[in-house]
Coordinates of C-alpha atoms in Angstrom, one line a residue:
Chain L
X1 CA -114.0 -98.0 212.2
X2 CA -113.0 -101.4 211.0
X3 CA -112.9 -101.5 207.2
X4 CA -115.6 -103.7 205.9
X5 CA -113.6 -104.7 202.9
X6 CA -111.0 -106.1 205.2
X7 CA -113.5 -108.7 206.4
X8 CA -115.1 -109.5 203.1
X9 CA -115.1 -113.2 203.7
X10 CA -117.8 -112.7 206.3
X11 CA -120.2 -111.5 203.6
X12 CA -120.1 -114.6 201.4
X13 CA -122.9 -116.3 203.1
X14 CA -121.0 -119.4 204.2
X15 CA -121.9 -119.0 207.9
X16 CA -125.4 -117.5 208.6
X17 CA -125.3 -114.1 210.4
X18 CA -127.2 -113.0 213.5
X19 CA -129.5 -110.0 213.4
X20 CA -131.1 -108.4 216.5
X21 CA -133.9 -105.9 216.1
X22 CA -136.3 -104.3 218.6
X23 CA -139.9 -102.9 218.3
X24 CA -141.0 -99.4 219.2
X25 CA -141.1 -100.4 222.9
X26 CA -137.7 -101.9 222.9
X27 CA -138.8 -105.6 222.9
X28 CA -135.9 -107.5 221.2
X29 CA -136.0 -110.1 218.5
X30 CA -133.1 -112.2 217.3
X31 CA -132.7 -114.5 214.3
X32 CA -130.4 -115.7 211.6
X33 CA -130.1 -114.3 208.2
X34 CA -128.4 -116.4 205.5
X35 CA -126.3 -113.6 204.1
X36 CA -125.4 -110.0 204.8
X37 CA -124.4 -108.3 201.5
X38 CA -121.5 -105.9 201.5
X39 CA -122.4 -102.8 199.4
X40 CA -119.6 -100.4 200.3
X41 CA -117.6 -99.3 203.3
X42 CA -120.7 -97.7 204.9
X43 CA -123.6 -99.8 203.7
X44 CA -124.8 -103.4 203.8
X45 CA -128.0 -105.1 202.6
X46 CA -130.2 -107.9 203.9
X47 CA -132.6 -109.9 201.8
X48 CA -136.3 -109.7 202.7
X49 CA -138.0 -113.0 201.8
X50 CA -140.9 -113.1 204.2
X51 CA -142.7 -110.3 206.1
X52 CA -141.2 -111.5 209.4
X53 CA -140.8 -110.0 212.9
X54 CA -137.4 -108.4 212.0
X55 CA -139.1 -106.6 209.1
X56 CA -141.9 -105.3 211.3
X57 CA -139.5 -104.2 213.9
X58 CA -137.4 -102.2 211.4
X59 CA -140.6 -100.4 210.3
X60 CA -140.9 -99.2 213.9
X61 CA -137.3 -98.9 215.0
X62 CA -134.5 -98.5 212.5
X63 CA -131.7 -99.7 214.8
X64 CA -130.3 -103.2 214.4
X65 CA -127.1 -105.2 215.2
X66 CA -125.8 -107.9 213.0
X67 CA -123.1 -110.4 214.0
X68 CA -121.1 -111.8 211.1
X69 CA -118.5 -114.5 211.1
X70 CA -115.3 -115.2 209.2
X71 CA -115.8 -118.7 207.8
X72 CA -112.1 -119.5 207.9
X73 CA -111.2 -118.3 211.4
X74 CA -114.7 -118.2 213.0
X75 CA -113.9 -114.7 214.3
X76 CA -117.1 -112.7 214.9
X77 CA -117.7 -109.0 214.1
X78 CA -120.6 -106.8 215.1
X79 CA -122.1 -104.3 212.8
X80 CA -124.2 -101.5 214.3
X81 CA -126.8 -100.8 211.7
X82 CA -129.5 -98.2 210.9
X83 CA -132.2 -99.2 208.4
X84 CA -132.4 -96.8 205.5
X85 CA -134.8 -98.1 202.8
X86 CA -136.1 -101.1 200.9
X87 CA -135.3 -101.5 197.2
X88 CA -137.7 -103.6 195.1
X89 CA -135.9 -103.2 191.7
X90 CA -132.5 -102.3 190.3
X91 CA -129.1 -104.0 190.0
X92 CA -128.7 -104.8 193.7
X93 CA -132.2 -106.3 193.9
X94 CA -131.5 -108.3 190.7
X95 CA -128.3 -109.7 192.1
X96 CA -129.8 -110.8 195.4
X97 CA -132.9 -112.1 193.6
X98 CA -130.9 -114.4 191.4
X99 CA -129.3 -116.3 194.3
X100 CA -132.6 -116.7 196.1
X101 CA -134.5 -117.6 192.9
X102 CA -131.9 -120.3 192.0
X103 CA -132.0 -121.9 195.5
X104 CA -135.8 -121.8 195.5
X105 CA -135.9 -123.3 192.0
X106 CA -133.4 -126.0 192.9
X107 CA -135.4 -127.0 196.0
X108 CA -138.8 -127.0 194.2
X109 CA -139.8 -123.8 196.0
X110 CA -140.2 -121.4 193.1
X111 CA -142.5 -118.6 194.2
X112 CA -142.8 -119.9 197.8
X113 CA -139.7 -118.0 198.9
X114 CA -138.6 -115.2 196.8
X115 CA -136.9 -111.8 197.3
X116 CA -139.5 -109.2 198.4
X117 CA -137.0 -106.4 198.8
X118 CA -133.4 -105.6 199.4
X119 CA -133.2 -103.8 202.7
X120 CA -130.4 -101.3 202.8
X121 CA -128.6 -100.3 206.1
X122 CA -126.1 -97.7 207.0
X123 CA -123.2 -99.2 209.0
X124 CA -122.8 -96.9 212.0
X125 CA -120.0 -98.9 213.5
X126 CA -118.2 -102.2 212.8
X127 CA -116.1 -103.9 215.5
X128 CA -114.4 -107.1 216.2
X129 CA -116.0 -109.2 219.0
X130 CA -113.0 -109.2 221.3
X131 CA -112.5 -112.4 223.3
X132 CA -114.7 -114.4 220.9
X133 CA -111.8 -116.8 220.2
X134 CA -108.8 -118.0 222.1
X135 CA -106.1 -116.0 220.3
X136 CA -103.9 -119.0 219.5
X137 CA -103.1 -120.5 216.1
X138 CA -104.9 -117.8 214.2
X139 CA -104.5 -118.7 210.5
X140 CA -102.4 -116.2 208.7
X141 CA -103.4 -115.8 205.1
X142 CA -101.6 -113.6 202.6
X143 CA -101.7 -113.4 198.8
X144 CA -98.3 -113.8 197.3
X145 CA -97.3 -111.6 194.4
X146 CA -96.0 -114.7 192.6
X147 CA -99.5 -116.2 192.9
X148 CA -100.9 -113.2 191.1
X149 CA -98.3 -113.4 188.4
X150 CA -99.3 -117.0 187.9
X151 CA -102.9 -116.1 187.5
X152 CA -102.2 -113.4 184.9
X153 CA -99.9 -115.9 183.0
X154 CA -102.7 -118.5 183.3
X155 CA -105.2 -116.0 181.8
X156 CA -102.9 -115.5 178.8
X157 CA -102.5 -119.3 178.4
X158 CA -106.3 -119.9 178.5
X159 CA -106.9 -117.2 175.9
X160 CA -104.2 -118.6 173.7
X161 CA -105.7 -122.1 173.8
X162 CA -109.2 -120.7 173.0
X163 CA -107.8 -118.7 170.0
X164 CA -105.8 -121.6 168.6
X165 CA -108.6 -124.3 168.8
X166 CA -109.8 -125.5 165.4
X167 CA -112.9 -127.2 166.5
X168 CA -115.3 -127.0 169.4
X169 CA -114.2 -130.2 171.1
X170 CA -110.6 -129.1 171.2
X171 CA -111.6 -125.6 172.4
X172 CA -113.6 -126.8 175.3
X173 CA -111.3 -129.6 176.3
X174 CA -108.3 -127.2 176.2
X175 CA -110.1 -124.5 178.2
X176 CA -111.3 -126.8 181.0
X177 CA -107.8 -128.4 181.1
X178 CA -106.2 -125.0 181.5
X179 CA -108.7 -124.0 184.3
X180 CA -107.7 -127.1 186.2
X181 CA -104.0 -126.9 185.6
X182 CA -103.5 -123.1 186.2
X183 CA -106.4 -122.3 188.6
X184 CA -107.2 -125.6 190.4
X185 CA -110.8 -125.6 189.1
X186 CA -111.0 -129.3 188.8
X187 CA -114.8 -129.6 188.5
X188 CA -116.0 -127.7 185.5
X189 CA -118.7 -128.1 183.0
X190 CA -119.8 -126.4 179.8
X191 CA -123.4 -126.6 178.6
X192 CA -124.6 -125.3 175.2
X193 CA -128.0 -123.7 174.7
X194 CA -130.3 -125.8 172.5
X195 CA -132.8 -123.1 171.6
X196 CA -135.5 -125.3 170.0
X197 CA -135.8 -127.4 173.1
X198 CA -135.2 -124.6 175.7
X199 CA -132.6 -126.9 177.3
X200 CA -128.9 -126.7 178.1
X201 CA -126.9 -129.7 177.0
X202 CA -123.7 -130.7 178.7
X203 CA -121.1 -130.7 176.0
X204 CA -117.9 -130.9 178.0
X205 CA -117.0 -131.5 181.6
X206 CA -114.0 -132.2 183.7
X207 CA -113.7 -133.9 187.0
X208 CA -117.0 -135.9 186.9
X209 CA -116.1 -139.1 185.1
X210 CA -118.7 -138.6 182.4
X211 CA -121.8 -136.5 182.1
X212 CA -121.7 -135.3 178.5
X213 CA -125.3 -135.2 177.2
X214 CA -126.9 -134.4 180.6
X215 CA -129.6 -131.8 180.1
X216 CA -130.8 -128.9 182.2
X217 CA -134.1 -127.1 181.5
X218 CA -133.6 -123.3 181.2
X219 CA -135.2 -121.7 184.2
X220 CA -134.8 -124.7 186.5
X221 CA -132.3 -125.2 189.3
X222 CA -129.1 -123.3 189.8
X223 CA -127.7 -123.5 186.3
X224 CA -131.1 -123.1 184.6
X225 CA -131.9 -120.0 186.6
X226 CA -128.5 -118.4 185.8
X227 CA -129.1 -119.2 182.1
X228 CA -132.7 -117.8 182.2
X229 CA -131.6 -114.6 183.9
X230 CA -128.4 -114.3 181.9
X231 CA -126.5 -113.4 185.1
X232 CA -123.5 -114.7 187.0
X233 CA -124.5 -116.8 190.0
X234 CA -121.9 -117.3 192.7
X235 CA -122.9 -119.2 195.8
X236 CA -120.6 -119.9 198.7
X237 CA -121.8 -122.2 201.4
X238 CA -124.1 -124.0 198.9
X239 CA -124.9 -126.7 201.4
X240 CA -126.1 -124.1 203.9
X241 CA -128.3 -122.4 201.2
X242 CA -129.9 -125.7 200.2
X243 CA -130.6 -126.7 203.8
X244 CA -132.4 -123.3 204.2
X245 CA -134.4 -124.1 201.1
X246 CA -135.3 -127.6 202.3
X247 CA -136.4 -126.1 205.7
X248 CA -138.9 -123.9 203.9
X249 CA -139.9 -126.9 201.8
X250 CA -140.6 -129.1 204.9
X251 CA -142.5 -126.2 206.4
X252 CA -144.7 -126.0 203.3
X253 CA -145.2 -129.7 203.0
X254 CA -146.2 -130.1 206.7
X255 CA -149.6 -128.6 205.7
X256 CA -150.0 -131.3 203.1
X257 CA -149.2 -129.0 200.2
X258 CA -147.7 -130.7 197.2
X259 CA -144.5 -129.3 195.9
X260 CA -142.3 -130.0 192.9
X261 CA -139.5 -132.5 193.4
X262 CA -136.0 -131.1 194.1
X263 CA -133.8 -130.9 191.1
X264 CA -130.7 -133.1 191.4
X265 CA -127.4 -131.2 191.2
X266 CA -125.9 -132.0 187.8
X267 CA -122.4 -132.2 189.2
X268 CA -120.8 -132.9 192.6
X269 CA -123.4 -134.2 195.1
X270 CA -121.5 -132.6 198.0
X271 CA -120.5 -129.2 196.3
X272 CA -120.0 -126.4 198.8
X273 CA -119.7 -123.6 196.3
X274 CA -120.6 -122.9 192.8
X275 CA -119.8 -120.3 190.2
X276 CA -122.1 -120.3 187.2
X277 CA -121.5 -117.9 184.3
X278 CA -123.7 -117.4 181.2
X279 CA -121.8 -117.5 177.9
X280 CA -123.2 -114.5 176.1
X281 CA -122.7 -112.8 172.7
X282 CA -124.5 -109.6 173.3
X283 CA -127.9 -110.8 174.6
X284 CA -127.8 -114.2 173.0
X285 CA -127.2 -117.1 175.3
X286 CA -124.6 -119.5 173.8
X287 CA -124.3 -121.7 176.9
X288 CA -123.1 -121.9 180.5
X289 CA -119.7 -122.3 182.1
X290 CA -120.0 -123.7 185.6
X291 CA -117.4 -124.5 188.2
X292 CA -118.0 -126.3 191.5
X293 CA -115.9 -127.0 194.5
X294 CA -116.1 -128.9 197.8
X295 CA -114.4 -125.8 199.4
X296 CA -117.1 -123.4 200.6
X297 CA -114.8 -120.5 199.9
X298 CA -113.5 -121.6 196.6
X299 CA -114.9 -118.7 194.6
X300 CA -114.6 -115.1 195.5
X301 CA -115.3 -111.8 193.7
X302 CA -111.9 -112.1 192.0
X303 CA -112.8 -115.6 190.6
X304 CA -116.1 -114.2 189.4
X305 CA -114.4 -111.3 187.5
X306 CA -111.7 -113.5 186.2
X307 CA -113.9 -116.4 185.0
X308 CA -116.1 -113.7 183.5
X309 CA -113.3 -112.7 181.2
X310 CA -112.7 -116.3 180.3
X311 CA -116.4 -117.0 179.8
X312 CA -116.6 -114.1 177.2
X313 CA -113.7 -115.6 175.3
X314 CA -115.3 -119.1 175.4
X315 CA -118.5 -117.6 174.0
X316 CA -116.7 -115.9 171.2
X317 CA -114.6 -119.0 170.6
X318 CA -117.6 -121.2 170.3
X319 CA -119.3 -118.8 167.9
X320 CA -116.1 -118.6 165.9
X321 CA -115.5 -122.4 165.5
X322 CA -119.2 -123.0 164.7
X323 CA -119.2 -120.3 162.0
X324 CA -115.9 -121.6 160.6
X325 CA -117.3 -125.2 160.5
X326 CA -120.4 -124.0 158.7
X327 CA -118.3 -122.0 156.2
X328 CA -115.9 -124.9 155.6
X329 CA -118.8 -127.2 154.7
X330 CA -120.0 -124.9 151.9
X331 CA -119.0 -126.3 148.5
X332 CA -118.4 -129.8 149.7
X333 CA -120.5 -132.5 148.1
X334 CA -121.1 -135.9 149.6
X335 CA -118.4 -138.3 148.4
X336 CA -119.5 -140.8 145.8
X337 CA -120.7 -144.1 147.2
X338 CA -117.5 -145.9 146.2
X339 CA -115.3 -143.7 148.4
X340 CA -114.3 -145.3 151.7
X341 CA -116.3 -148.5 151.4
X342 CA -116.8 -150.5 154.5
X343 CA -114.9 -153.5 153.2
X344 CA -111.8 -151.4 152.7
X345 CA -111.6 -150.6 156.5
X346 CA -108.7 -152.4 158.1
X347 CA -110.5 -153.3 161.3
X348 CA -110.8 -156.9 162.4
X349 CA -114.4 -157.7 163.3
X350 CA -114.5 -158.5 167.0
X351 CA -118.2 -158.5 167.9
X352 CA -121.7 -158.4 166.7
X353 CA -124.2 -155.7 167.9
X354 CA -127.8 -154.9 167.2
X355 CA -128.7 -151.2 166.9
X356 CA -132.4 -150.4 167.0
X357 CA -134.0 -147.0 166.0
X358 CA -137.3 -146.4 167.7
X359 CA -139.2 -144.0 165.5
X360 CA -141.8 -143.0 168.1
X361 CA -139.3 -142.2 170.8
X362 CA -136.7 -140.9 168.4
X363 CA -133.9 -142.8 170.0
X364 CA -131.3 -145.5 169.3
X365 CA -130.7 -148.5 171.5
X366 CA -127.5 -150.6 171.4
X367 CA -128.3 -154.3 172.3
X368 CA -131.4 -153.3 174.3
X369 CA -129.5 -150.5 176.1
X370 CA -130.3 -146.8 175.5
X371 CA -127.6 -145.1 173.4
X372 CA -128.6 -141.7 172.1
X373 CA -131.7 -139.8 171.0
X374 CA -133.1 -136.8 169.2
X375 CA -130.8 -135.1 166.6
X376 CA -127.6 -137.0 167.6
X377 CA -129.7 -140.2 167.3
X378 CA -131.0 -139.3 163.9
X379 CA -127.5 -138.4 162.7
X380 CA -126.2 -141.8 163.9
X381 CA -129.0 -143.6 162.2
X382 CA -128.4 -141.7 158.9
X383 CA -124.6 -142.5 159.0
X384 CA -125.2 -146.2 159.8
X385 CA -127.8 -146.4 157.1
X386 CA -125.4 -145.0 154.5
X387 CA -122.7 -147.3 155.7
X388 CA -125.0 -150.4 155.5
X389 CA -126.6 -149.5 152.1
X390 CA -123.6 -148.0 150.3
X391 CA -120.6 -148.9 152.3
X392 CA -119.8 -145.3 153.0
X393 CA -117.4 -144.3 155.8
X394 CA -116.6 -140.7 154.9
X395 CA -119.0 -137.9 155.6
X396 CA -119.2 -134.1 155.7
X397 CA -120.9 -131.8 158.0
X398 CA -122.3 -130.1 155.0
X399 CA -124.4 -133.1 153.9
X400 CA -125.8 -133.4 157.4
X401 CA -126.8 -129.8 157.3
X402 CA -128.6 -130.2 154.0
X403 CA -130.5 -133.3 155.2
X404 CA -133.8 -131.9 156.4
X405 CA -134.9 -135.2 157.8
X406 CA -132.4 -134.6 160.7
X407 CA -134.4 -131.6 161.8
X408 CA -131.5 -129.2 162.4
X409 CA -132.5 -125.6 162.8
X410 CA -131.8 -123.4 159.8
X411 CA -129.8 -120.9 161.9
X412 CA -127.3 -121.7 164.6
X413 CA -127.8 -125.4 164.2
X414 CA -125.2 -126.5 166.8
X415 CA -124.3 -129.4 164.5
X416 CA -120.7 -129.5 165.9
X417 CA -122.0 -129.8 169.5
X418 CA -124.4 -132.6 168.5
X419 CA -121.5 -134.5 166.8
X420 CA -119.4 -134.1 170.0
X421 CA -122.3 -135.4 172.0
X422 CA -122.6 -138.4 169.7
X423 CA -118.9 -139.0 169.7
X424 CA -118.9 -139.1 173.5
X425 CA -121.9 -141.4 173.7
X426 CA -120.3 -143.8 171.3
X427 CA -116.9 -143.7 173.1
X428 CA -118.7 -144.5 176.4
X429 CA -121.2 -147.0 175.2
X430 CA -120.1 -148.4 171.9
X431 CA -116.4 -148.3 171.3
X432 CA -116.8 -150.5 168.2
X433 CA -118.5 -147.6 166.4
X434 CA -116.5 -144.4 166.4
X435 CA -116.6 -141.0 164.7
X436 CA -113.2 -139.6 163.8
X437 CA -112.4 -136.1 162.5
X438 CA -110.9 -136.1 159.0
X439 CA -110.2 -132.4 158.4
X440 CA -112.3 -129.3 158.8
X441 CA -116.0 -130.2 158.2
X442 CA -115.3 -133.9 157.5
X443 CA -115.2 -137.1 159.5
X444 CA -115.2 -140.8 159.1
X445 CA -117.4 -143.5 160.6
X446 CA -115.1 -146.3 161.9
X447 CA -116.8 -149.6 162.5
X448 CA -115.1 -152.5 164.1
X449 CA -118.0 -154.9 164.6
X450 CA -120.7 -156.5 162.6
X451 CA -123.9 -154.5 163.0
X452 CA -127.5 -155.5 162.6
X453 CA -129.7 -152.4 162.1
X454 CA -133.4 -152.6 163.1
X455 CA -136.1 -149.9 162.9
X456 CA -139.3 -150.1 164.9
Chain G
X1 CA -147.3 -125.8 228.9
X2 CA -148.5 -129.3 228.2
X3 CA -146.1 -132.2 228.8
X4 CA -146.4 -133.2 225.1
X5 CA -145.5 -129.7 223.9
X6 CA -142.7 -129.5 226.4
X7 CA -141.4 -132.9 225.2
X8 CA -141.3 -131.7 221.6
X9 CA -139.5 -128.5 222.5
X10 CA -136.9 -130.4 224.5
X11 CA -134.8 -131.0 221.4
X12 CA -133.9 -127.4 221.4
X13 CA -132.4 -127.7 224.9
X14 CA -130.0 -130.4 223.8
X15 CA -126.4 -130.3 222.6
X16 CA -125.5 -129.3 219.0
X17 CA -128.1 -126.6 219.0
X18 CA -127.2 -123.0 218.1
X19 CA -128.3 -120.6 220.8
X20 CA -128.3 -116.8 220.2
X21 CA -129.6 -114.0 222.5
X22 CA -131.1 -110.7 221.6
X23 CA -131.5 -107.7 224.0
X24 CA -132.0 -104.0 223.7
X25 CA -130.7 -101.1 225.8
X26 CA -132.7 -98.3 227.4
X27 CA -132.6 -96.4 224.0
X28 CA -134.2 -99.4 222.3
X29 CA -131.0 -100.1 220.4
X30 CA -130.7 -103.9 220.1
X31 CA -127.7 -106.2 220.2
X32 CA -127.0 -109.9 219.9
X33 CA -124.5 -112.5 221.0
X34 CA -124.0 -116.2 220.8
X35 CA -124.8 -118.3 223.9
X36 CA -123.3 -121.7 224.5
X37 CA -126.0 -123.6 226.4
X38 CA -129.6 -123.4 227.4
X39 CA -131.5 -125.6 229.9
X40 CA -135.0 -125.8 231.5
X41 CA -135.8 -127.6 234.7
X42 CA -139.5 -126.8 234.9
X43 CA -140.9 -127.6 231.4
X44 CA -140.2 -124.2 229.9
X45 CA -141.7 -122.1 232.7
X46 CA -138.1 -120.7 232.9
X47 CA -134.9 -121.3 231.0
X48 CA -131.3 -120.6 231.9
X49 CA -129.1 -119.4 229.1
X50 CA -125.3 -119.4 229.3
X51 CA -123.5 -116.5 227.7
X52 CA -119.7 -116.4 227.5
X53 CA -118.4 -113.6 229.9
X54 CA -115.8 -112.6 227.3
X55 CA -118.4 -111.6 224.7
X56 CA -121.6 -111.1 226.7
X57 CA -120.9 -107.9 228.7
X58 CA -123.2 -105.7 226.5
X59 CA -126.0 -108.3 226.7
X60 CA -125.7 -108.5 230.4
X61 CA -125.7 -104.7 230.7
X62 CA -128.9 -104.6 228.6
X63 CA -130.5 -107.4 230.7
X64 CA -129.7 -105.5 233.8
X65 CA -131.4 -102.3 232.4
X66 CA -134.4 -103.6 230.5
X67 CA -134.8 -107.3 231.6
X68 CA -136.2 -108.2 228.2
X69 CA -134.6 -111.2 226.5
X70 CA -135.1 -113.0 223.1
X71 CA -133.5 -116.3 222.6
X72 CA -133.4 -118.2 219.3
X73 CA -132.5 -121.9 219.3
X74 CA -131.7 -123.5 215.9
X75 CA -130.7 -126.9 214.8
X76 CA -128.0 -126.2 212.2
X77 CA -128.6 -129.2 209.9
X78 CA -132.3 -128.7 209.5
X79 CA -132.7 -125.0 210.2
X80 CA -135.5 -126.0 212.6
X81 CA -135.8 -123.0 215.0
X82 CA -137.8 -121.6 217.9
X83 CA -137.7 -118.2 219.5
X84 CA -138.3 -117.7 223.3
X85 CA -139.3 -114.3 224.6
X86 CA -139.2 -113.6 228.3
X87 CA -138.1 -111.4 231.2
X88 CA -134.9 -111.9 233.1
X89 CA -135.3 -113.1 236.7
X90 CA -131.6 -112.7 237.5
X91 CA -128.1 -112.9 236.1
X92 CA -125.1 -114.5 237.9
X93 CA -121.7 -115.8 237.0
X94 CA -122.2 -119.4 236.3
X95 CA -121.0 -121.7 239.1
X96 CA -118.1 -124.1 238.8
X97 CA -120.6 -126.9 238.8
X98 CA -121.9 -125.6 235.4
X99 CA -118.6 -125.7 233.7
X100 CA -118.9 -129.3 232.6
X101 CA -122.3 -128.6 231.0
X102 CA -120.8 -125.5 229.2
X103 CA -117.7 -127.3 227.9
X104 CA -119.8 -130.4 226.9
X105 CA -122.1 -128.1 224.9
X106 CA -119.1 -126.6 223.1
X107 CA -117.9 -130.1 222.1
X108 CA -121.4 -131.0 220.9
X109 CA -121.6 -127.7 219.0
X110 CA -118.2 -128.5 217.4
X111 CA -119.5 -132.0 216.4
X112 CA -122.6 -130.5 214.9
X113 CA -120.6 -128.0 212.8
X114 CA -118.1 -130.7 211.9
X115 CA -120.9 -132.6 210.2
X116 CA -121.4 -129.5 208.0
X117 CA -117.8 -129.1 207.2
X118 CA -116.4 -126.8 209.9
X119 CA -113.2 -128.3 211.4
X120 CA -113.6 -129.1 215.1
X121 CA -110.3 -127.4 215.8
X122 CA -111.7 -124.0 214.6
X123 CA -115.0 -124.3 216.6
X124 CA -113.2 -125.3 219.7
X125 CA -111.3 -122.0 219.7
X126 CA -114.5 -120.3 220.9
X127 CA -114.1 -118.8 224.3
X128 CA -117.0 -120.2 226.5
X129 CA -115.8 -120.0 230.1
X130 CA -116.3 -118.3 232.4
X131 CA -119.9 -117.7 231.5
X132 CA -122.9 -115.7 232.8
X133 CA -126.1 -117.6 233.5
X134 CA -129.3 -115.6 232.7
X135 CA -132.5 -117.0 234.2
X136 CA -135.5 -116.1 232.1
X137 CA -139.2 -116.4 232.7
X138 CA -140.7 -117.6 229.5
X139 CA -143.6 -115.5 228.3
X140 CA -143.9 -116.4 224.6
X141 CA -142.7 -119.2 222.3
X142 CA -142.6 -118.9 218.5
X143 CA -141.9 -121.3 215.6
X144 CA -139.0 -119.6 213.8
X145 CA -138.2 -122.3 211.2
X146 CA -137.8 -120.5 207.8
X147 CA -140.9 -120.6 205.7
X148 CA -144.5 -119.3 205.7
X149 CA -145.1 -120.4 209.3
X150 CA -142.2 -118.5 210.8
X151 CA -143.5 -116.3 213.6
X152 CA -146.5 -118.5 214.6
X153 CA -146.8 -118.8 218.3
X154 CA -146.3 -122.2 220.0
X155 CA -148.4 -123.3 222.9
X156 CA -147.1 -121.8 226.1

């Protein structure tokens, strides 16, 4: 029999598979299934989302045939199947559930379509569908040993960069840069868990031209679902999956039922595949590492395992630099008001801006345009106030931590990630006001404009 | 079938639609294969489905034995889908006059998949000719679009 592992691409869900079943009288039924899951050389699984005709037929007659397709070559293969059992819990069920739950959540269909059971089949026979394609120009794909060596070398380099990073911003930038350079993952994003708000906040990204500060609610959409379940989510043929979800959505809406709006993808609008990994320290969710690609086959099992190793290191690295930052701040006192006075700064004033803090909305506007809000907004307002009143330009993380008015949590305050977010927002929206690191746990506020501060 | 219903269903007879065929042998063991075209000349009283000869032998053998046929037509972009259940009235090797229809359907299928990212050059490698033409008397029609209404009968 054909080895199922030799046609593993067919099981990634890029091209829907065909499944034929028959009832007790032999009346056939044929339909598509979004993915056939490869379990081992003799078993596959199908997801059961609705109690449909295929499901009723299998209860009467265990025989079925699936036709699966290689998404690169379009070669078809037939699997002669015998239904064994349905599983409604366990690791396989959880893995299949996550993918369906994420797509359902993304398309506003939570609870409408969900995994009812994982149906397990014995593969009696697997065969290539001879004559399906004209046997010309068949792509020949091989893995070169030098490629594997490059990947191992790449892993070493990524680990090295993570270990050497002194601060969170350097750690994340260096990691995403290495993933791009050594592994061609050019669209990556890291979100940190903000426990008090139950949101994930984008803290670093590559390949999107901005996006730092974007938020995802835990439990919503692809990223939010992976975070909530603390499981790796790998989706090939993402566009196909979303079209399936939208078909269900249209079907539900045709009755006049109201459904929640679809959640916009936070990254590429035309992504064909996604790999989303929770950054975990034991059971604690530190954040999410997500990679996207316009190639439907960009991420395989190997990428999942490999990026899993890197995700563990990132999680540990984030924890390390945050702890180090907190430790470094201890013992520092705020500098006296005379240190680093504003008039001593060498900048030439180029412009005049008005910054307004809105107390009710907890946000800061720059010249009538939204700049930043919540904790980063309060931090900015504190810094600007000290600068205006006392002429201070040097600050420490320690004094921010001790200022209860900022509302930082007592434990795991993510101060460094909030400062990164603030720095990015200033860099994008207000280059005349900058935050510059000045050694571990210290930074300066560099102002190159006249500022009017208003509070409403 | 009413003219209005037939008109609504006509979209599944057009190019760019995925057509798959299910049959079962005398031991009630089912199989499936991809078809390349489907037509109706009598408002869904009967349909003719074209199955590539290279890949359809098992299907044809089953049809000859049991006559029972299930056909699913799906629009790839929307996942809109119907299922036709019926009995075969006859199978023949498609005539040369059908070749243009079959080859046009392959082009349209390649166009539909190209919109979803599958290169045309890959899709066009599918073997479609010669083909068998299976004439089917339509007995039942079902909505098969994914969702809670999948499996509901359509007027027939």
